[in-house]
Tab-separated table of C-alpha atoms in Angstrom:
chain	number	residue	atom	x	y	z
A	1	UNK	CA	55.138	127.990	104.932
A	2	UNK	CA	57.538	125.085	103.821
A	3	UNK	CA	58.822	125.074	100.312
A	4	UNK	CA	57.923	121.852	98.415
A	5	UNK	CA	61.438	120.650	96.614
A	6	UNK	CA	61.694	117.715	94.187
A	7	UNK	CA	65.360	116.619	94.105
A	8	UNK	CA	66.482	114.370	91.743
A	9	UNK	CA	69.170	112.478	90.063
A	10	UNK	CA	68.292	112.229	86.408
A	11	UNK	CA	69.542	111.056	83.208
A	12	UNK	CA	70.605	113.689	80.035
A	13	UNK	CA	67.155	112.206	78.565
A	14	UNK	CA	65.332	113.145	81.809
A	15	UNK	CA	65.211	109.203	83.082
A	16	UNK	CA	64.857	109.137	86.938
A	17	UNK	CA	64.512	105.573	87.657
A	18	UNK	CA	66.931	103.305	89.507
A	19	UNK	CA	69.690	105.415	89.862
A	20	UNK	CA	71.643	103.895	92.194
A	21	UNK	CA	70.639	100.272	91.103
A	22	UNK	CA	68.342	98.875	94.003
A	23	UNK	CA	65.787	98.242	91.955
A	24	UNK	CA	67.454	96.325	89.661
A	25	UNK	CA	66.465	97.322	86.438
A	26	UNK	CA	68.571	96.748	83.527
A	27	UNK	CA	70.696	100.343	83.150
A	28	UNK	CA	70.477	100.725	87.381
A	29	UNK	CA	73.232	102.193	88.910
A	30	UNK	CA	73.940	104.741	86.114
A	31	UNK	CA	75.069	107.340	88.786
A	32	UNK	CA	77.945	105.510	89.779
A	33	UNK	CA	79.352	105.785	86.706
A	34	UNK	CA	79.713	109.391	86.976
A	35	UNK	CA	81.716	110.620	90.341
A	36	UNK	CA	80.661	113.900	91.469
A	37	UNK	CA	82.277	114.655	94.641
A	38	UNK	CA	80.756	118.238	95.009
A	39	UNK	CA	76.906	116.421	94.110
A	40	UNK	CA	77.640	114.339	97.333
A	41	UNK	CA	78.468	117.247	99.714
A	42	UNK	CA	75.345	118.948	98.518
A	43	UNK	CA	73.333	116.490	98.554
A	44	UNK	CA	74.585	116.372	102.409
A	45	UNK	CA	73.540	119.874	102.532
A	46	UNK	CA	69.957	119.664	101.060
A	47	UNK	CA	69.112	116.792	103.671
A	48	UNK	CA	70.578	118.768	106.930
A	49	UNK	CA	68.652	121.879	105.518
A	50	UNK	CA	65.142	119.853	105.531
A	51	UNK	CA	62.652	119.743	107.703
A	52	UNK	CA	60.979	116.255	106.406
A	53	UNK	CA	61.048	114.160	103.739
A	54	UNK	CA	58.072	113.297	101.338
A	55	UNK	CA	58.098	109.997	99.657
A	56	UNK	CA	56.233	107.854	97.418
A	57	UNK	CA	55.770	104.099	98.611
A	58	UNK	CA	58.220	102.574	96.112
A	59	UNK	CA	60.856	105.219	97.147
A	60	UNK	CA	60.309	105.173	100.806
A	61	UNK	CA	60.289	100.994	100.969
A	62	UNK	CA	63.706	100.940	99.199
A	63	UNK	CA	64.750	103.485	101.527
A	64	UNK	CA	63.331	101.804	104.573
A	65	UNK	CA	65.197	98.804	103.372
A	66	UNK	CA	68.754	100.477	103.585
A	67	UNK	CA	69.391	103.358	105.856
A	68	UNK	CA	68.483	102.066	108.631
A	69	UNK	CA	71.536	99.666	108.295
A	70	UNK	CA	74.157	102.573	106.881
A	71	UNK	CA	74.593	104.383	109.923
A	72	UNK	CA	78.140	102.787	109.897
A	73	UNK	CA	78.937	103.256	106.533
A	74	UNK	CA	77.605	106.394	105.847
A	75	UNK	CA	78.241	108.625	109.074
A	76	UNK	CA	76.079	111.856	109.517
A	77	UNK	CA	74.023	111.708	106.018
A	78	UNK	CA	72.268	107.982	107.046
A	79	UNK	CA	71.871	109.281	110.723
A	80	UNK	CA	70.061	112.681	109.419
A	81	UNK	CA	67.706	110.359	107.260
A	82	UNK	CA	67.429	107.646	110.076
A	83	UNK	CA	66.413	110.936	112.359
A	84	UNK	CA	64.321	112.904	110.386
A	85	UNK	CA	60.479	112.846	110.287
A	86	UNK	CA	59.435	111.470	106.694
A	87	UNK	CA	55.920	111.379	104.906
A	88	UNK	CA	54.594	108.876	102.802
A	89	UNK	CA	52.019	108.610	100.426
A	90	UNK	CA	50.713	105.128	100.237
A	91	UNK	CA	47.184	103.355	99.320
A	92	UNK	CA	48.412	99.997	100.476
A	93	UNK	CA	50.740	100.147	103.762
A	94	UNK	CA	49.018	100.616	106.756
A	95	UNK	CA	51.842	100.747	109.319
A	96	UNK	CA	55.313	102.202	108.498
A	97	UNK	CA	58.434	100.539	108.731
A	98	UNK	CA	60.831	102.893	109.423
A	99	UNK	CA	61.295	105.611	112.473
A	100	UNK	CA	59.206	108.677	112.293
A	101	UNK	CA	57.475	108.289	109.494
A	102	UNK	CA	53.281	109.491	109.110
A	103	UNK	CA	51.325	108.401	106.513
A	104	UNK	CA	49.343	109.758	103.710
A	105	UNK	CA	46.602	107.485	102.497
A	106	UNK	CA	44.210	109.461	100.910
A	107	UNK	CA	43.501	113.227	99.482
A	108	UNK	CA	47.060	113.959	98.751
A	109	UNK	CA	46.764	117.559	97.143
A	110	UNK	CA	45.184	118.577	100.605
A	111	UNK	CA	47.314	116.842	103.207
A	112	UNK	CA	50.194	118.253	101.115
A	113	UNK	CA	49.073	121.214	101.213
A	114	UNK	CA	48.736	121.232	105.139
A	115	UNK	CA	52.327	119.779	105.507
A	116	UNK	CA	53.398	122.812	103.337
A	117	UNK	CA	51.193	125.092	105.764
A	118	UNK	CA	53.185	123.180	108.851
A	119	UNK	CA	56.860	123.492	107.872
A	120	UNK	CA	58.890	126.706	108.251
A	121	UNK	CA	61.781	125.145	105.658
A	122	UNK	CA	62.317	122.541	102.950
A	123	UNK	CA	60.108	119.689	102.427
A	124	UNK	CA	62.637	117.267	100.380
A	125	UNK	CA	61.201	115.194	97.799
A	126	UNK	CA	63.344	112.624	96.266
A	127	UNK	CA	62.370	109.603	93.375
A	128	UNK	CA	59.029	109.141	94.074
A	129	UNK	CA	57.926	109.302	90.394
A	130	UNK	CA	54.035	108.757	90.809
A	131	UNK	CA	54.269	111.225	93.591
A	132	UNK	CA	55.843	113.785	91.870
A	133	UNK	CA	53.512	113.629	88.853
A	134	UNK	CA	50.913	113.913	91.375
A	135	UNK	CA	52.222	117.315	93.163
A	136	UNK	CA	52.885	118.577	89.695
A	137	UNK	CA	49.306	118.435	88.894
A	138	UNK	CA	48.290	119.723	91.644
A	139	UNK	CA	50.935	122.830	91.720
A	140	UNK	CA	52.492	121.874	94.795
A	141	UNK	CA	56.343	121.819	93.625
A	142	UNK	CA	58.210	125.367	94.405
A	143	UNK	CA	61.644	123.923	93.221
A	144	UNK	CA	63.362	121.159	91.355
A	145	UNK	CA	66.769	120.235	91.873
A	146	UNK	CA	68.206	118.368	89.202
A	147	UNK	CA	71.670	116.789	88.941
A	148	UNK	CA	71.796	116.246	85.380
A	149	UNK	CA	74.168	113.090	84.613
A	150	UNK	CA	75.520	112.693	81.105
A	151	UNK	CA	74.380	109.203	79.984
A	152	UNK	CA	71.184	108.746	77.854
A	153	UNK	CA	69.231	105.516	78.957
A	154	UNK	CA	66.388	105.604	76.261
A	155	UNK	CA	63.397	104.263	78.200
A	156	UNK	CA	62.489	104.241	82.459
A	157	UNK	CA	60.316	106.554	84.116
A	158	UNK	CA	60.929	109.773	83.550
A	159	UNK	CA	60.661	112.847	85.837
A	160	UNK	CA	58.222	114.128	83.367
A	161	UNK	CA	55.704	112.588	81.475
A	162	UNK	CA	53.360	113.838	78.716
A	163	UNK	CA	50.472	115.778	81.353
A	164	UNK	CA	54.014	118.214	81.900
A	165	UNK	CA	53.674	119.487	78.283
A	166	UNK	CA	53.373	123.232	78.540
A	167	UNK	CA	55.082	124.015	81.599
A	168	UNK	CA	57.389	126.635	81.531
A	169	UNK	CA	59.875	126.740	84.588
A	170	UNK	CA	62.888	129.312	85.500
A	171	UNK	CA	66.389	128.570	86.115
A	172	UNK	CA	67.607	129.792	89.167
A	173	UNK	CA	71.070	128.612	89.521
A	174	UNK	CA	73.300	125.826	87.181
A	175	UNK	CA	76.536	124.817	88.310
A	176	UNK	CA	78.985	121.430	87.878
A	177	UNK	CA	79.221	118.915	90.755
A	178	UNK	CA	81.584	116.641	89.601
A	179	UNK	CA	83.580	116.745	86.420
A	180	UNK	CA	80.422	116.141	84.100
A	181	UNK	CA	77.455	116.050	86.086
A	182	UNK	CA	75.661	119.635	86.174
A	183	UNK	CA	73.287	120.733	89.057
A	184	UNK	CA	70.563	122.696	87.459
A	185	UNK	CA	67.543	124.573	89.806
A	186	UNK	CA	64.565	125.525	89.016
């Protein structure tokens, strides 16, 4: 059975949106600000040691937008996400835009479930806000992987929202991946 992991980059006030600044929203980008060579290497790591990736629609069109032309730039990592079967949950696109990619249009706790039931490693997770809240509810996340950058960013979407309250998770490893941002699993 594949382990569901939510991986995300994420603000000291738990803020997940626009971290690298596609989306343009005002405080976008706010990773940059922060190097954290060790982050990048794992983050290199996590993606080889996937199986598939499960988006949302917002994440996976911003994605679909920009790998596919970063092979060049960014070596191995943008050929492993070019390469690698992805998932994504969608009401509203009917054909997918980018290589090896299924989609999810309806019943998400139960064709989750099955994916889980079809993968032998990790099934990677990353944004995907509405999706996450989604697998949350329905108790489908075994891990999160946060790298925990110190800037506070005061509103955005956050990785969780007021239906979290009451969940109690364990740590299962911390460590630094640059010279301030932390790597915290759970």
């Amino acid at each position: 059975m594949g382990k569901l992991v939510v991986s995300e980059f994420v603000s000291l006030d738990g803020i997940i949106e626009d971290p690298g600044g596609a989306e343009g929203t005002p405080q976008g980008g706010w990773t940059f600000r922060f190097p954290a060579p060790e982050g990048q290497q794992y983050k290199f790591e996590e993606l080889q040691a996937s199986d598939v990736q499960l988006l949302g629609r917002v994440t996976y069109e911003g994605f679909a937008a920009a790998w596919p032309g970063m092979e060049e730039v960014a070596g191995e990592f943008a050929r492993r996400m070019n390469a690698m079967p992805k998932v994504v949950v969608s009401t509203t696109l009917t054909e997918a835009a980018w290589n090896n990619t299924t989609i999810i249009a309806g019943n998400v706790a139960t064709e989750v479930a099955r994916l889980k039931d079809r993968c032998d490693g990790d099934i990677l997770v990353p944004g995907s806000a509405t999706l996450v809240g989604t697998l949350r509810e329905h108790d489908l996340v075994d891990e999160y992987r946060l790298m925990v950058h110190p800037v506070v960013l005061g509103t955005g979407k956050r990785l969780f929202s007021g239906g979290a309250a009451g969940t109690d998770l364990q740590l299962a490893d911390c460590r630094k991946v640059g010279p301030d941002v932390l790597l915290l699993t759970y």
